[in-house]
Each structure stands twice: as C-alpha cells, then as structure tokens.
PDB file of C-alpha atoms and ligand atoms in Angstrom:
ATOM      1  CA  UNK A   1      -5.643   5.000  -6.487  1.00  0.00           C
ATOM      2  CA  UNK A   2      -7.230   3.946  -3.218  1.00  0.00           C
ATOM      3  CA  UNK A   3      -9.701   0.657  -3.494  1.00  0.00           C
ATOM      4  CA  UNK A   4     -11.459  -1.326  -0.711  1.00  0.00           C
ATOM      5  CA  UNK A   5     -10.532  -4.200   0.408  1.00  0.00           C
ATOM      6  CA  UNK A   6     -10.763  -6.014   3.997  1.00  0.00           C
ATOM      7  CA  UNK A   7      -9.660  -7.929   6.834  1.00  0.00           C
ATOM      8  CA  UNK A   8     -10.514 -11.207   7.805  1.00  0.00           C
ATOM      9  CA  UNK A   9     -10.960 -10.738  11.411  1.00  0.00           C
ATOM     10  CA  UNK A  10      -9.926 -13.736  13.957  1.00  0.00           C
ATOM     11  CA  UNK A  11     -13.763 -13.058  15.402  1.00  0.00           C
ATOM     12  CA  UNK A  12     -14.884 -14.188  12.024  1.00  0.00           C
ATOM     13  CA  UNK A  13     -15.793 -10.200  11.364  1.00  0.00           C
ATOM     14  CA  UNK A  14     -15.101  -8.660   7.797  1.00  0.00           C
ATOM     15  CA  UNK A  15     -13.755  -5.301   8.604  1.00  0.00           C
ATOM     16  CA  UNK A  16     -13.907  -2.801   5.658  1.00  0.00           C
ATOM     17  CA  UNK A  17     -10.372  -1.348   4.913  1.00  0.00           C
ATOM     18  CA  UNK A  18      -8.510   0.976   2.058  1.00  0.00           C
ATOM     19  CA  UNK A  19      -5.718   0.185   0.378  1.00  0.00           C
ATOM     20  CA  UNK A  20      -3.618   2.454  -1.896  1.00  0.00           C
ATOM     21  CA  UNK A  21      -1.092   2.800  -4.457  1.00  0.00           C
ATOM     22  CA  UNK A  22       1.025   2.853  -6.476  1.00  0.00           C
ATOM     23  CA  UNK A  23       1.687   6.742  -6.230  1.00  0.00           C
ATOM     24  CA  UNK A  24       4.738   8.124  -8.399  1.00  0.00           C
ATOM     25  CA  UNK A  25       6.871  11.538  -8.631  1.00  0.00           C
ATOM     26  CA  UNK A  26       8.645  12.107 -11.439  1.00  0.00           C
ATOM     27  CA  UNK A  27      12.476  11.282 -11.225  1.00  0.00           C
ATOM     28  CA  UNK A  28      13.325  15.094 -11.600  1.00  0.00           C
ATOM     29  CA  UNK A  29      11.082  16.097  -9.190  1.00  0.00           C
ATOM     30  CA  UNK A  30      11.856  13.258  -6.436  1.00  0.00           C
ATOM     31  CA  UNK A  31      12.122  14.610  -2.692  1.00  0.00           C
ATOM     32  CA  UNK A  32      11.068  18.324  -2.978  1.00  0.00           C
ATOM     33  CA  UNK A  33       8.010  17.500  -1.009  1.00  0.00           C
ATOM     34  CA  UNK A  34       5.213  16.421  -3.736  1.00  0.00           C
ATOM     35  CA  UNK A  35       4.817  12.809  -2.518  1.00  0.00           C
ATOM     36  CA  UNK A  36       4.125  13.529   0.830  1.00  0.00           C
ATOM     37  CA  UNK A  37       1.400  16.746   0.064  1.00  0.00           C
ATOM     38  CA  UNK A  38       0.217  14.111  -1.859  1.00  0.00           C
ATOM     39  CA  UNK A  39      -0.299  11.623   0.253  1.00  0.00           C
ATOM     40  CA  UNK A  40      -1.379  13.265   2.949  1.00  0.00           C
ATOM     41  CA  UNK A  41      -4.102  15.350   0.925  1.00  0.00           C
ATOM     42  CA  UNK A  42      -5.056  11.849  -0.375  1.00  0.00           C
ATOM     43  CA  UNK A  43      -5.667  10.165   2.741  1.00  0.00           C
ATOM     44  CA  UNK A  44      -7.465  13.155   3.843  1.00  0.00           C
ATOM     45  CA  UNK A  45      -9.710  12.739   0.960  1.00  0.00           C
ATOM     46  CA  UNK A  46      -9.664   9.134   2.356  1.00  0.00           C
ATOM     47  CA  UNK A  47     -10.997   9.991   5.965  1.00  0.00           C
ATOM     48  CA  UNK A  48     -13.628  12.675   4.876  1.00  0.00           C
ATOM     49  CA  UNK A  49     -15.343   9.647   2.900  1.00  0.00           C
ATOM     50  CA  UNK A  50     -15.805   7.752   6.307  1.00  0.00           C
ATOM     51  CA  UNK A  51     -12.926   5.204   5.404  1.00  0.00           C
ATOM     52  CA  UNK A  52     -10.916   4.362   9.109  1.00  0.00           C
ATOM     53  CA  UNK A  53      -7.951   2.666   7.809  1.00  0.00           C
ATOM     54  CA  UNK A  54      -5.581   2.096   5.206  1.00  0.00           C
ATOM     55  CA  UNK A  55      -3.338  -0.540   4.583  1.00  0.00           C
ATOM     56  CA  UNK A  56      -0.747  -1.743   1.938  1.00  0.00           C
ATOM     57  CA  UNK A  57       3.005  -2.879   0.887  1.00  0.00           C
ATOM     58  CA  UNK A  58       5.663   0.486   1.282  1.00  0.00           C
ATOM     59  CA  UNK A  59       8.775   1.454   2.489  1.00  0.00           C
ATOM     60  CA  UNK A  60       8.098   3.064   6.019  1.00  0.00           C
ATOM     61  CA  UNK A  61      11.338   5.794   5.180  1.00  0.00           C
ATOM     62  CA  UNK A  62       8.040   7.643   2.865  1.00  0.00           C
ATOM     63  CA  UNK A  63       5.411   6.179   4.291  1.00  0.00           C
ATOM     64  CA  UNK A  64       6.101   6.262   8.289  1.00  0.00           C
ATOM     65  CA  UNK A  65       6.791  10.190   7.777  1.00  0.00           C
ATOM     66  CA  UNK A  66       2.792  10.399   6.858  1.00  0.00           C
ATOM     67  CA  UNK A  67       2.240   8.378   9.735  1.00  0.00           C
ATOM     68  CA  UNK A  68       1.939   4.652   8.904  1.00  0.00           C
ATOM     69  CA  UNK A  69       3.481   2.237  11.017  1.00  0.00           C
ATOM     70  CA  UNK A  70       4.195  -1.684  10.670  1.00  0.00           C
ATOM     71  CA  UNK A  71       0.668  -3.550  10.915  1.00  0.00           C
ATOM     72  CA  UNK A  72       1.725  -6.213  12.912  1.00  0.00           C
ATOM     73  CA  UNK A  73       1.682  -2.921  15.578  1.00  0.00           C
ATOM     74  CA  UNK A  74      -1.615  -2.849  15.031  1.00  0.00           C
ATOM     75  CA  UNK A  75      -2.392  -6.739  15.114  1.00  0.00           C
ATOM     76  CA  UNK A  76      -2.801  -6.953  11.617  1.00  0.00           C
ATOM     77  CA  UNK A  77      -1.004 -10.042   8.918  1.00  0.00           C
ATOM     78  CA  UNK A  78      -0.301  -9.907   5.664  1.00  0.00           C
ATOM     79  CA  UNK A  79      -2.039 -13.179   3.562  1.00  0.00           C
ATOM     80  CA  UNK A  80       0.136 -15.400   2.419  1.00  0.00           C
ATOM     81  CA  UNK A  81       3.113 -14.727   4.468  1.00  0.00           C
ATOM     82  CA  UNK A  82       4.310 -17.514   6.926  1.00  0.00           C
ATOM     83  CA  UNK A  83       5.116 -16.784  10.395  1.00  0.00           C
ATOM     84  CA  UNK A  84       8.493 -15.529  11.021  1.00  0.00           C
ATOM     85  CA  UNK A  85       9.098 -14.284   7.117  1.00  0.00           C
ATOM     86  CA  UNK A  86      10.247 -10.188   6.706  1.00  0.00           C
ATOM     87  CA  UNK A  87       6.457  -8.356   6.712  1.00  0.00           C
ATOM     88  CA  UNK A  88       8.485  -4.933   7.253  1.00  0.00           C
ATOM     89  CA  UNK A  89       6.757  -4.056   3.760  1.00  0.00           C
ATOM     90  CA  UNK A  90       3.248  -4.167   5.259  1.00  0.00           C
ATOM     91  CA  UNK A  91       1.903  -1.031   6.894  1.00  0.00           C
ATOM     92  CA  UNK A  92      -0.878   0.475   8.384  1.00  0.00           C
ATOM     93  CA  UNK A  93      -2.427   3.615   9.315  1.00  0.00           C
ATOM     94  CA  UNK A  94      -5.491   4.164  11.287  1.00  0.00           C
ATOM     95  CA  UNK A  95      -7.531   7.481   9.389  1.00  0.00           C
ATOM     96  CA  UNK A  96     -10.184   7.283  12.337  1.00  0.00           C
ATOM     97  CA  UNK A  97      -8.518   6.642  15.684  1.00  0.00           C
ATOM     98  CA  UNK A  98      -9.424   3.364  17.098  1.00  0.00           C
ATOM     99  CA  UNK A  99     -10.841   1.835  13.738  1.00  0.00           C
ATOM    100  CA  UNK A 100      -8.656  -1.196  14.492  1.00  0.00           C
ATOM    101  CA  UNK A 101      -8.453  -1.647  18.186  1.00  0.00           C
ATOM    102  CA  UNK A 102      -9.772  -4.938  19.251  1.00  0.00           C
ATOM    103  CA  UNK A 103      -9.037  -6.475  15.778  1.00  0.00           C
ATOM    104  CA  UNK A 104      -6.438  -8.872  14.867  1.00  0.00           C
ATOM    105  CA  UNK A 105      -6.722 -10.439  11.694  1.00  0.00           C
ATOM    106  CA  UNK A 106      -5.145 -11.409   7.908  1.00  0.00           C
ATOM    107  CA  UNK A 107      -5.261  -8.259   5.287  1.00  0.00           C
ATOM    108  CA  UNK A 108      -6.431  -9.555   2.368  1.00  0.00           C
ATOM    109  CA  UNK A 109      -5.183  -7.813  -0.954  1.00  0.00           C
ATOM    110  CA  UNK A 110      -8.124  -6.856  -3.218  1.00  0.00           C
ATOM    111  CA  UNK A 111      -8.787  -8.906  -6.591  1.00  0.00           C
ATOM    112  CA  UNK A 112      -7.886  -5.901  -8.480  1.00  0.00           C
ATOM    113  CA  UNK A 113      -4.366  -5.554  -7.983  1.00  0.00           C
ATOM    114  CA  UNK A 114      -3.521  -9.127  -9.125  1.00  0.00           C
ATOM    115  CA  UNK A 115      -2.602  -8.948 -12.855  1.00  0.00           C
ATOM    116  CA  UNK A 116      -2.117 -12.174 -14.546  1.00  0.00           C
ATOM    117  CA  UNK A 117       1.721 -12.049 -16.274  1.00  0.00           C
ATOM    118  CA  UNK A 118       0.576 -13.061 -19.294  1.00  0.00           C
ATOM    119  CA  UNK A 119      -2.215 -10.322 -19.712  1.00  0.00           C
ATOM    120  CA  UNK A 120       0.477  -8.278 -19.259  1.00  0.00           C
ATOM    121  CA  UNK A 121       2.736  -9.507 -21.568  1.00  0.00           C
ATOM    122  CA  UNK A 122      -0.195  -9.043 -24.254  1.00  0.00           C
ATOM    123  CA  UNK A 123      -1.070  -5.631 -23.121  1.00  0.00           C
ATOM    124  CA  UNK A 124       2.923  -4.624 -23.301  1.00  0.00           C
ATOM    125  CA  UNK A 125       3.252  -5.981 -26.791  1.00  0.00           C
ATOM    126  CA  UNK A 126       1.026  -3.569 -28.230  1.00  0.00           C
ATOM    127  CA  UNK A 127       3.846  -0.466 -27.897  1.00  0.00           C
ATOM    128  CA  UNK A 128       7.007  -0.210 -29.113  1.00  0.00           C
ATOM    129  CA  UNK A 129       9.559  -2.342 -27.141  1.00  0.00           C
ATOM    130  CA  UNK A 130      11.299  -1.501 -23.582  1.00  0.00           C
ATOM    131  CA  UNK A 131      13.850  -2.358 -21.739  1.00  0.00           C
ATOM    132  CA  UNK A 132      12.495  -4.436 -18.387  1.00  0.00           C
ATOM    133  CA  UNK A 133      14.531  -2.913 -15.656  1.00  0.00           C
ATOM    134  CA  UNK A 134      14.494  -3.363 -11.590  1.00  0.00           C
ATOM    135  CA  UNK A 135      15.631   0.103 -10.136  1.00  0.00           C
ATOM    136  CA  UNK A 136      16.624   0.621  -6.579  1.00  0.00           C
ATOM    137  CA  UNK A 137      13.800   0.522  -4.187  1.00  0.00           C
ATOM    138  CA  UNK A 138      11.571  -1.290  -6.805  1.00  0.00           C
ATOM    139  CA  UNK A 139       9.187  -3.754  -4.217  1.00  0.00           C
ATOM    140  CA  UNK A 140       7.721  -5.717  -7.233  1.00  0.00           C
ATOM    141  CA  UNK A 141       8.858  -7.208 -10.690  1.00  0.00           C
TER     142      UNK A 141
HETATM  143  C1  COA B   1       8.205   7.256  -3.038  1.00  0.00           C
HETATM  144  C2  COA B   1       7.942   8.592  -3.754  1.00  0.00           C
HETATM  145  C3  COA B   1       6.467   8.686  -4.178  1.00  0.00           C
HETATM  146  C4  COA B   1       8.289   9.724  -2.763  1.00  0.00           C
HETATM  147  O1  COA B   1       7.949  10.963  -3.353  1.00  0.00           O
HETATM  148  P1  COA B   1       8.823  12.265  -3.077  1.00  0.00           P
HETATM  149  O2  COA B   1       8.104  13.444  -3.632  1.00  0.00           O
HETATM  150  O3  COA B   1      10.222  12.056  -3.550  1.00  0.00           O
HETATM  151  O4  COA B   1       8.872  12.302  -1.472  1.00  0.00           O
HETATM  152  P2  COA B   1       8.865  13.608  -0.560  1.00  0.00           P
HETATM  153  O5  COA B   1       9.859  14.585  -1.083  1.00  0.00           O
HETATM  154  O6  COA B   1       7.478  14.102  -0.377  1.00  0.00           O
HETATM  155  O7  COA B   1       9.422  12.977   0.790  1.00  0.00           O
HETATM  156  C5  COA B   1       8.705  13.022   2.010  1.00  0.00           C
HETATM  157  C6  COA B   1       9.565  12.412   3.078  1.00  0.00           C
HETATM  158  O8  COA B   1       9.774  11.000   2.827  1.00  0.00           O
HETATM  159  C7  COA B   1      11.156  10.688   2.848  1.00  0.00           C
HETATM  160  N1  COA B   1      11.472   9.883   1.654  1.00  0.00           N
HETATM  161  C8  COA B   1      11.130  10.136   0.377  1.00  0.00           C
HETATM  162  N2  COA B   1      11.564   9.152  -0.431  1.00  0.00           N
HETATM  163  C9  COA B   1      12.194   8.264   0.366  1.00  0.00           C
HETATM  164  C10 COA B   1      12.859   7.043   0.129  1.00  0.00           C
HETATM  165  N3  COA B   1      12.978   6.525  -1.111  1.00  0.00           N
HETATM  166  N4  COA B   1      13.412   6.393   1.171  1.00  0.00           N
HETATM  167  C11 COA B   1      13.340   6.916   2.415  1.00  0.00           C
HETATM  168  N5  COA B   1      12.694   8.054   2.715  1.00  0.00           N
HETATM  169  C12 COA B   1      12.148   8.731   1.696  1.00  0.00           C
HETATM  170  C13 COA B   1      11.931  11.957   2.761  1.00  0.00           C
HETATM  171  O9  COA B   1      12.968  11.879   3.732  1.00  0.00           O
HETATM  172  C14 COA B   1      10.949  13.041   3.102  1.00  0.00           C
HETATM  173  O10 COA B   1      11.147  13.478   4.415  1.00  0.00           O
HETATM  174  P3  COA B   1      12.073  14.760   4.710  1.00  0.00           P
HETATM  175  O11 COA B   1      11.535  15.852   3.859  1.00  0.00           O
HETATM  176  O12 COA B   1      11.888  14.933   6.162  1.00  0.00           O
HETATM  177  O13 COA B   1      13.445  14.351   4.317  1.00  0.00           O
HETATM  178  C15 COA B   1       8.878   8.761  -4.986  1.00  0.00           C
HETATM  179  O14 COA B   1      10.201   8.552  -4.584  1.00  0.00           O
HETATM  180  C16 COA B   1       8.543   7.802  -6.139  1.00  0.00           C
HETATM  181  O15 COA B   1       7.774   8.168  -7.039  1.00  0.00           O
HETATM  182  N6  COA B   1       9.164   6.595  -6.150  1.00  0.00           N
HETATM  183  C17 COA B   1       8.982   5.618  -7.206  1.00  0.00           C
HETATM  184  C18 COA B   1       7.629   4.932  -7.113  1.00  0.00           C
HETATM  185  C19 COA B   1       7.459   4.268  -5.778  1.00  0.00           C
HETATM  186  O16 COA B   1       8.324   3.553  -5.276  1.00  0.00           O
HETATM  187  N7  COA B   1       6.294   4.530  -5.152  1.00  0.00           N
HETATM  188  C20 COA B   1       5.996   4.005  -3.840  1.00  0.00           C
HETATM  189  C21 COA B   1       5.392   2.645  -3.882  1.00  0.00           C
HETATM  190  S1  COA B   1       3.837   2.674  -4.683  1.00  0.00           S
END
C-alpha cells in the first residue's frame, strides 16, 4: 500500500511524498526473489503516477538492493526522533531524480498509519485468540 504523505520543508515548503508498506512474502516463499519484483514493479507503478519520492521505516539489507538509501543522505529527518538517536530505519528513494535536491526537512508519517492500541485490541477480539509474538526482524510491536 503506498499513501501520500509529506515533508515539512526547513523553507516552510510542503513537499508531496509517498510512503509505503507493509509488503509481506509468505514464510515458504521468503528470498526466491518475489519481494524485490515486487517492489520494484510497485514503485514503478509509483513513478508512472508522477510521484518523485518515497520514503518510510525498513531494513536497508531489502530495501537498499531496490535502491533506497538512508534519508539523512538525502537531508531528510524522521519526526519525532531527537538528534543523535539510531534513524538507520528511515530511508529514502528518489523515483524522479532530483525530486529532493535543495530540500532538507522533517518526514512526517501520514495519519493513516497510526492505529490507536485499543482499536486494535477491539478489532483483534472479534477472532479466535492468537498468540502475540515478536519474530526476528519485526520493526514494530
Ligand atoms: C522483507 C521481505 C518482504 C523480503 O521478501 P523476499 O521475497 O524474501 O526478498 P527477495 O528474495 O526479493 O530479496 C531481494 C534481496 O533482498 C535481500 N534480502 C531479503 N530479505 C532480507 C533480509 N531480511 N535481510 C537482509 N537482506 C534481505 C536479499 O539478499 C535479496 O538479494 P539477493 O537476491 O542479492 O540475495 C520478506 O522477508 C517479508 O515478507 N518479511 C516479513 C515482513 C516484513 O518485514 N516486511 C518489510 C517491512 S514492511
């Protein structure tokens, strides 16, 4: 799922940005290829709509081999995070070349993908009960 979102530029601009995820293989199918084809036909999907960049929380092993890089490489901070603290998690990828040059600025996360716990909770309740697990790799509770 990609959904727009922006940066709030240091110049006081609002620059129009993508952000994606999450994106899953299943377990038995896991590192034959499918993630990155994709991703990659994804993002091209991404670019053919006119969108110039794409930002979001990943592990660069996946990620960096589809051509993301850190954001702070591109100028770019994660909200929220204090100077100094790990932001290794935040990447970026320019679709459009140049779509971010002369832009420094805070990412901001879009409304969407913050989910109250206790909706959650609710929502869960209504199937049978599960385990709660955290499995290697696993960037969120
Ligand atoms: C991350 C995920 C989507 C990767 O899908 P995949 O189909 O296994 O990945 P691919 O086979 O296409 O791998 C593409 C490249 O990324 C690298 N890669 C894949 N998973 C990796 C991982 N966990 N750590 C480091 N590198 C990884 C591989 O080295 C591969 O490059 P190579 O072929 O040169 O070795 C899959 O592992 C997954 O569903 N994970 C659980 C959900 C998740 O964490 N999603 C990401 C956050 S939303």
């Amino acid at each position: 799922m990609f959904m727009k979102t922006h940066i709030d530029a240091d110049d006081g601009r609002q620059i129009e940005v993508l952000t994606m995820g999450p994106i899953g293989i299943a377990p038995a199918e896991k590192r034959k290829g499918y993630g990155k084809l994709l991703l990659d036909y994804s993002l091209e999907k991404a670019k053919a709509l006119g969108f110039g960049a794409v930002l979001f929380e990943g592990n660069i092993g996946f990620y960096g081999k589809s051509g993301f890089d850190y954001a702070r490489n591109f100028g770019i901070r994660y909200h929220d995070l204090e100077e100094g603290e790990d932001d290794s998690f935040f990447l970026c990828k320019e679709l459009i070349p140049g779509t971010l040059s002369g832009v420094t600025g805070v990412y901001q996360t879009p409304q969407g993908y913050y989910v109250d716990p206790a909706d959650a909770e609710a929502f869960d309740a209504g199937f049978p009960p599960k385990e709660k697990l955290k499995l290697p790799g696993q960037l969120f509770e």
